[in-house]
PDB file of C-alpha atoms in Angstrom:
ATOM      1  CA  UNK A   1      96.588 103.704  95.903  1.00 45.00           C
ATOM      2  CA  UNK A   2      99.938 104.733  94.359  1.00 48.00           C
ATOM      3  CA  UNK A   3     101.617 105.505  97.820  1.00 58.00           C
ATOM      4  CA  UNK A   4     100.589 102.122  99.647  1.00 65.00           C
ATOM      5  CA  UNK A   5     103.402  98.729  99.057  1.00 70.00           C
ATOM      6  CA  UNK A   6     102.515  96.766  96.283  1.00 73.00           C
ATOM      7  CA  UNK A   7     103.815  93.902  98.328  1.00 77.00           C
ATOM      8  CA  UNK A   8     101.193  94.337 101.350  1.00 81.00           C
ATOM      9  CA  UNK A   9      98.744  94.949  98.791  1.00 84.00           C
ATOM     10  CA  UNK A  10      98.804  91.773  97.086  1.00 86.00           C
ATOM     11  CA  UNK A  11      98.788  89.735 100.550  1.00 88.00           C
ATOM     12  CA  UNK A  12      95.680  92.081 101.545  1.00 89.00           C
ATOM     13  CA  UNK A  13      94.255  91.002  97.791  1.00 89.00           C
ATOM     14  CA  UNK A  14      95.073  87.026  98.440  1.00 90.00           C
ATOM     15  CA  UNK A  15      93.724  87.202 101.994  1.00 91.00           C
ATOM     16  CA  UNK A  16      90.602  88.878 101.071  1.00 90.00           C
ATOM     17  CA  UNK A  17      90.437  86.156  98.178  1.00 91.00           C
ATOM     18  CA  UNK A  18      91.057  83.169 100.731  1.00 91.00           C
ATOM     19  CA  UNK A  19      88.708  84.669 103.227  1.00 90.00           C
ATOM     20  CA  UNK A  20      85.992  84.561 100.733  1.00 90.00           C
ATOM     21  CA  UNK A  21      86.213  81.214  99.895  1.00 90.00           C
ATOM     22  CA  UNK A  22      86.437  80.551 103.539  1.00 88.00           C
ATOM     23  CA  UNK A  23      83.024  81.917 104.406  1.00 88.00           C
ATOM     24  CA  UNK A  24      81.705  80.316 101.406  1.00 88.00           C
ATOM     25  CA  UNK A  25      82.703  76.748 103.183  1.00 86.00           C
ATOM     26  CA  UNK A  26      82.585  77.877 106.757  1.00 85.00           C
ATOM     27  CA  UNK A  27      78.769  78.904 105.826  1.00 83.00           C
ATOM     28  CA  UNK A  28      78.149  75.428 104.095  1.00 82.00           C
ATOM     29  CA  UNK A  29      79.504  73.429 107.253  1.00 82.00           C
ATOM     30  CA  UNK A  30      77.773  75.194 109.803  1.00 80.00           C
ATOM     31  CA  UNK A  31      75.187  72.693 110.726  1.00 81.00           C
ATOM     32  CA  UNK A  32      78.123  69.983 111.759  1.00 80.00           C
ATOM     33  CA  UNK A  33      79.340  71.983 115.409  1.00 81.00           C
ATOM     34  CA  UNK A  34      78.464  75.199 116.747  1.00 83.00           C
ATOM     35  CA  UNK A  35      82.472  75.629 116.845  1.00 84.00           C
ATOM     36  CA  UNK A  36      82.262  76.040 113.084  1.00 85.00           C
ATOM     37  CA  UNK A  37      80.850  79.806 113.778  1.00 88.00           C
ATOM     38  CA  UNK A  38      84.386  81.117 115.114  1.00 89.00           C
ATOM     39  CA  UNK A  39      85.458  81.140 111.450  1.00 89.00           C
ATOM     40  CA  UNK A  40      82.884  82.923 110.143  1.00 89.00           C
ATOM     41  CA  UNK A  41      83.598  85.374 112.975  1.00 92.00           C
ATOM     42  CA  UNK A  42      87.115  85.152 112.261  1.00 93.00           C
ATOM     43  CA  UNK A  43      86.608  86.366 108.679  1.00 92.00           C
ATOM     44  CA  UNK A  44      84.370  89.308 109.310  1.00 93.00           C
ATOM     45  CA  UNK A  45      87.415  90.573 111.781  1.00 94.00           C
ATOM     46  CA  UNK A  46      89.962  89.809 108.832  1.00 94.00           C
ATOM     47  CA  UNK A  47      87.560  91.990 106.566  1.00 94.00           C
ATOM     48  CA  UNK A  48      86.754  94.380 108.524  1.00 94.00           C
ATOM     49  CA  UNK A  49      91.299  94.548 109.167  1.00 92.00           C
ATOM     50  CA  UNK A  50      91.710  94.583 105.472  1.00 90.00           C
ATOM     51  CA  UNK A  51      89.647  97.368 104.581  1.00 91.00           C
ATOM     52  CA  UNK A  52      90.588  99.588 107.187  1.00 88.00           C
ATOM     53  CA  UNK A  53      94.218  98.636 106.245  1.00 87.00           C
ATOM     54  CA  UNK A  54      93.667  99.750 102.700  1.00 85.00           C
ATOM     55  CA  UNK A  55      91.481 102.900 103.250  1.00 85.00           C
ATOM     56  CA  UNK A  56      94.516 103.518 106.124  1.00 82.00           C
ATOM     57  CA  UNK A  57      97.394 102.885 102.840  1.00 78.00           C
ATOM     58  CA  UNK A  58      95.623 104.884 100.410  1.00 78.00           C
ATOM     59  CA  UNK A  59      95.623 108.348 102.307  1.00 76.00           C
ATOM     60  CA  UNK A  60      98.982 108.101 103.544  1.00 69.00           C
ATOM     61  CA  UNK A  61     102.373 108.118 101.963  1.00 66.00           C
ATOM     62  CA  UNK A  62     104.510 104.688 102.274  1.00 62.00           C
ATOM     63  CA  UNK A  63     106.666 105.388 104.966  1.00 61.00           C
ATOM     64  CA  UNK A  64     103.771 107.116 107.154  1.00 65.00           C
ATOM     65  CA  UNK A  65     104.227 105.871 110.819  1.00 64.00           C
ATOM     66  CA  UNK A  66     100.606 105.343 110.501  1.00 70.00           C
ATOM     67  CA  UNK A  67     100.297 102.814 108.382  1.00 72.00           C
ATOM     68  CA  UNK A  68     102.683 101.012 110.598  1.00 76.00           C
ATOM     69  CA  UNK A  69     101.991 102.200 114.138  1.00 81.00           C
ATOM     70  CA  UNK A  70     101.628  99.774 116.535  1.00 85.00           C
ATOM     71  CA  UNK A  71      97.742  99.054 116.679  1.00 88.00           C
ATOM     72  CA  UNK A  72      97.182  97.485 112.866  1.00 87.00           C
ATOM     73  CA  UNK A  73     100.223  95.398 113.768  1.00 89.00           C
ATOM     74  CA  UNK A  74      99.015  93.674 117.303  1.00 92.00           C
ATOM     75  CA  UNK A  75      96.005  93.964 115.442  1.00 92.00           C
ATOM     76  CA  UNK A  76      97.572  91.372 112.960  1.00 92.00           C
ATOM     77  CA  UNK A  77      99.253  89.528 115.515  1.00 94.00           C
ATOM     78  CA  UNK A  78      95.652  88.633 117.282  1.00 95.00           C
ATOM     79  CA  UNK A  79      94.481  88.062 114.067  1.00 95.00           C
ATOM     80  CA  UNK A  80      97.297  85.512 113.547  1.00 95.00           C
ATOM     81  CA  UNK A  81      96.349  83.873 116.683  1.00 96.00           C
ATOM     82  CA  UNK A  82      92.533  84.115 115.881  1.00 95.00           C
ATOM     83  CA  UNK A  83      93.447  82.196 112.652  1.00 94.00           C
ATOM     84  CA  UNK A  84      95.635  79.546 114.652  1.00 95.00           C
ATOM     85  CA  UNK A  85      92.937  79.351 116.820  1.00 95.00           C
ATOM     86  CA  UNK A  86      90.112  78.258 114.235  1.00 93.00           C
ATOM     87  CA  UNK A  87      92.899  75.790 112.379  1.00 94.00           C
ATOM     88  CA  UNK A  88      92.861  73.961 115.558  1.00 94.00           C
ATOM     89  CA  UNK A  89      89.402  73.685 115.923  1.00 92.00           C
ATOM     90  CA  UNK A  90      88.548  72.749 111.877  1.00 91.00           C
ATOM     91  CA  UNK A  91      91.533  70.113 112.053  1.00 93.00           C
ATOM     92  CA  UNK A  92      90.172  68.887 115.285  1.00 93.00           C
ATOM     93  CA  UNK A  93      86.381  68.252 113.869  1.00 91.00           C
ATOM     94  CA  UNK A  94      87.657  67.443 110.626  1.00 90.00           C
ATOM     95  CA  UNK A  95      89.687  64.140 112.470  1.00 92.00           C
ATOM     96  CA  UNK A  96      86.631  63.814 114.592  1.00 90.00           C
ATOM     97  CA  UNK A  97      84.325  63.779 111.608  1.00 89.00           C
ATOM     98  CA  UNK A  98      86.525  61.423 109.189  1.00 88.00           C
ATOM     99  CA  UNK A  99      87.243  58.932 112.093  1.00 90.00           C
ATOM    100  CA  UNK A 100      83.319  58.594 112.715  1.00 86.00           C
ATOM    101  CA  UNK A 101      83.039  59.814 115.676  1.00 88.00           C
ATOM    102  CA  UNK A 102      81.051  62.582 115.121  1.00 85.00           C
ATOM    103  CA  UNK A 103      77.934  62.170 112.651  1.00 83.00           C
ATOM    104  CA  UNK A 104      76.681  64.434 110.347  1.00 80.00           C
ATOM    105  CA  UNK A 105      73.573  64.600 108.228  1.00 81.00           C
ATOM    106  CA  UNK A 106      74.657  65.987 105.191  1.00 80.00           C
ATOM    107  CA  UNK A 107      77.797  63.762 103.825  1.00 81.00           C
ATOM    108  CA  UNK A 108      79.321  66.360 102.104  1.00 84.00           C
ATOM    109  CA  UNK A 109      80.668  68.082 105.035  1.00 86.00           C
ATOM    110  CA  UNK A 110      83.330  65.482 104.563  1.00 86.00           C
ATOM    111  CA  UNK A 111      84.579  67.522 101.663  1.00 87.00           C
ATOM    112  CA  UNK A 112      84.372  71.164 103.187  1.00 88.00           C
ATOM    113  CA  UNK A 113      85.937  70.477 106.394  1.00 88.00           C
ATOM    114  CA  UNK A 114      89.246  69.764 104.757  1.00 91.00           C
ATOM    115  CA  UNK A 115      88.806  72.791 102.686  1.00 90.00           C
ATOM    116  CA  UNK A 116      88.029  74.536 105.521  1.00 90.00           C
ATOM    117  CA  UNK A 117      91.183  73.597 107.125  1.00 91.00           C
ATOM    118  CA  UNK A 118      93.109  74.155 104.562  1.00 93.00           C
ATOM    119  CA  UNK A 119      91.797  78.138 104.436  1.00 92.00           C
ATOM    120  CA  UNK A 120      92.579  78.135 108.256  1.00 93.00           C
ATOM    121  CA  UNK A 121      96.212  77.275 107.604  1.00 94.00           C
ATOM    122  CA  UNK A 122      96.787  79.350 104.528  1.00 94.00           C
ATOM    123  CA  UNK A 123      95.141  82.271 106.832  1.00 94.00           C
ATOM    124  CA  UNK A 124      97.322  81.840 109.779  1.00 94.00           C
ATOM    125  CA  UNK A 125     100.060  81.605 107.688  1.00 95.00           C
ATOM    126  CA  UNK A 126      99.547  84.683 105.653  1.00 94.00           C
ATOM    127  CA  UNK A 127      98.567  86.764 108.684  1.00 93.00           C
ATOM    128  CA  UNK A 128     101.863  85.513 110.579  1.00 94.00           C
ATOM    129  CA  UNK A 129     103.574  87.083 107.356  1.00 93.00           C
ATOM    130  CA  UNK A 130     101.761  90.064 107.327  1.00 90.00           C
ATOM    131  CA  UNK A 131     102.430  91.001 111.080  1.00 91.00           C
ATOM    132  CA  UNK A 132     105.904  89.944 110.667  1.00 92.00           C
ATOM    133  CA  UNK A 133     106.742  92.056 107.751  1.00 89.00           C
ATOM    134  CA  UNK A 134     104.904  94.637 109.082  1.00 86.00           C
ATOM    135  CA  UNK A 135     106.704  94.861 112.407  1.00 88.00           C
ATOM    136  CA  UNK A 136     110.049  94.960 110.088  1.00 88.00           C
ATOM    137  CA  UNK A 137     108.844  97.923 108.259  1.00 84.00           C
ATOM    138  CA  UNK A 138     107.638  99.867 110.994  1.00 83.00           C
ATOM    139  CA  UNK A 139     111.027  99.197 112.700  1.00 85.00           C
ATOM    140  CA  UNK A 140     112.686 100.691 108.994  1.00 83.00           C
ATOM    141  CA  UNK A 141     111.069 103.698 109.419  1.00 78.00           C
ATOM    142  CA  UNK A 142     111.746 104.820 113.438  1.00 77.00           C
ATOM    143  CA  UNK A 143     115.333 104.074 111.935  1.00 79.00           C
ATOM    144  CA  UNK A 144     114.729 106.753 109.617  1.00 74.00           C
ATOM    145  CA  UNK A 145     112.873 108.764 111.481  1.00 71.00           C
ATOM    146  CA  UNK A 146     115.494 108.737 113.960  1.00 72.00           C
ATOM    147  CA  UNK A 147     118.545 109.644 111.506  1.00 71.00           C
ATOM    148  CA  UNK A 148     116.757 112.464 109.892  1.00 66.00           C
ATOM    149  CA  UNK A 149     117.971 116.079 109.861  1.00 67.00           C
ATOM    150  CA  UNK A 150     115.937 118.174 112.197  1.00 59.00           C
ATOM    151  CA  UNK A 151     116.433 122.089 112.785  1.00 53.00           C
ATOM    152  CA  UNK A 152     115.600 122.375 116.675  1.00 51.00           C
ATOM    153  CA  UNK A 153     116.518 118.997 118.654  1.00 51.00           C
ATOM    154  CA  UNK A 154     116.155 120.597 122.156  1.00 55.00           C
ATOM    155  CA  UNK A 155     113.074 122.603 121.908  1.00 53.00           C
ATOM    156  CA  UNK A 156     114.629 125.606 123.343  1.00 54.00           C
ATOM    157  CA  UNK A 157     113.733 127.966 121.055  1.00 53.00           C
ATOM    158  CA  UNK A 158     110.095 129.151 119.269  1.00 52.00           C
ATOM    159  CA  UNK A 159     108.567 127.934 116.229  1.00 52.00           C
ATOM    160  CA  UNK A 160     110.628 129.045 112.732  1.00 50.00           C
ATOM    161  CA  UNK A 161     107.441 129.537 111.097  1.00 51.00           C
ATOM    162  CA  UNK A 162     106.423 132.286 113.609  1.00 49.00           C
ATOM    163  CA  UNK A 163     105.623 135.736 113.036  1.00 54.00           C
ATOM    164  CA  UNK A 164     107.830 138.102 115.408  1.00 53.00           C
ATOM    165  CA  UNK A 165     106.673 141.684 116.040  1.00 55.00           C
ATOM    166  CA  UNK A 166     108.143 144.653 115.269  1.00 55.00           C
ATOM    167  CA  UNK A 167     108.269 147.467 117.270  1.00 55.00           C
ATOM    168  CA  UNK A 168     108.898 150.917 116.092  1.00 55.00           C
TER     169      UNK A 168
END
């Protein structure tokens, strides 16, 4: 894990942390709305991101393209919007449930569904980061990759590490 950014990694750590204590509350609030079961959804997606993000950071070195190719990116992006998505909804029953106009059975959904929209926004927030950051790095190293030195730009001639054959 020595090659991937410390700085991702602790944002991977915190979302993974946030995430948990999302499903915790998403799981507990579950009987209010059916609309309740994007988050869980949501969450599996951001785990299922996160680990393929780290097991993608800790085989590579840190200014791989791969670890900042275009696909874990957008993949943030929609995950950004995924997270947006479920803040609307949780603030949207969480007004609906305070105001009394929807009823629930068990009164301490009153207490998770802010909780749970708080984890939506810290989420959203976190993954707009993410993405953005991302896209900054991956943009760093094309730069690079651009600038550096390289032995045959037109492709004209073979391979250097080629064998030629001698003829006697």
């Amino acid at each position: 894990m020595g090659s991937f950014p410390q700085q991702f990694f602790s944002l991977i750590v915190t979302s993974l942390s946030i995430s948990t204590v999302g499903m915790v509350f998403g799981g507990l609030s579950l009987t209010l709305s059916p609309i309740i079961w994007l988050i869980p959804a949501v969450i599996i997606i951001t785990f299922s991101f996160h680990t393929y993000i780290l097991l993608l950071g800790s085989s590579e070195t840190y200014s791989s393209p791969r670890i900042y190719s275009p696909i874990p990116i957008g993949c943030a992006y929609v995950l950004a919007f995924l997270w947006s998505a479920a803040l609307a909804a949780s603030v949207t029953l969480t007004c609906l449930l305070l105001s009394g106009i929807i009823r629930s059975t068990d009164d301490k959904v009153k207490i998770w569904m802010p909780i749970l929209s708080g984890v939506s926004l810290l989420q959203a927030m976190l993954f707009c980061f993410i993405a953005i950051q991302s896209h900054r790095e991956m943009k760093k190293i094309r730069y690079r990759n651009k600038w550096r030195w390289r032995v045959d730009i037109t492709g004209g001639s073979p391979s250097q590490w080629s064998i030629a054959k001698y003829s006697l």
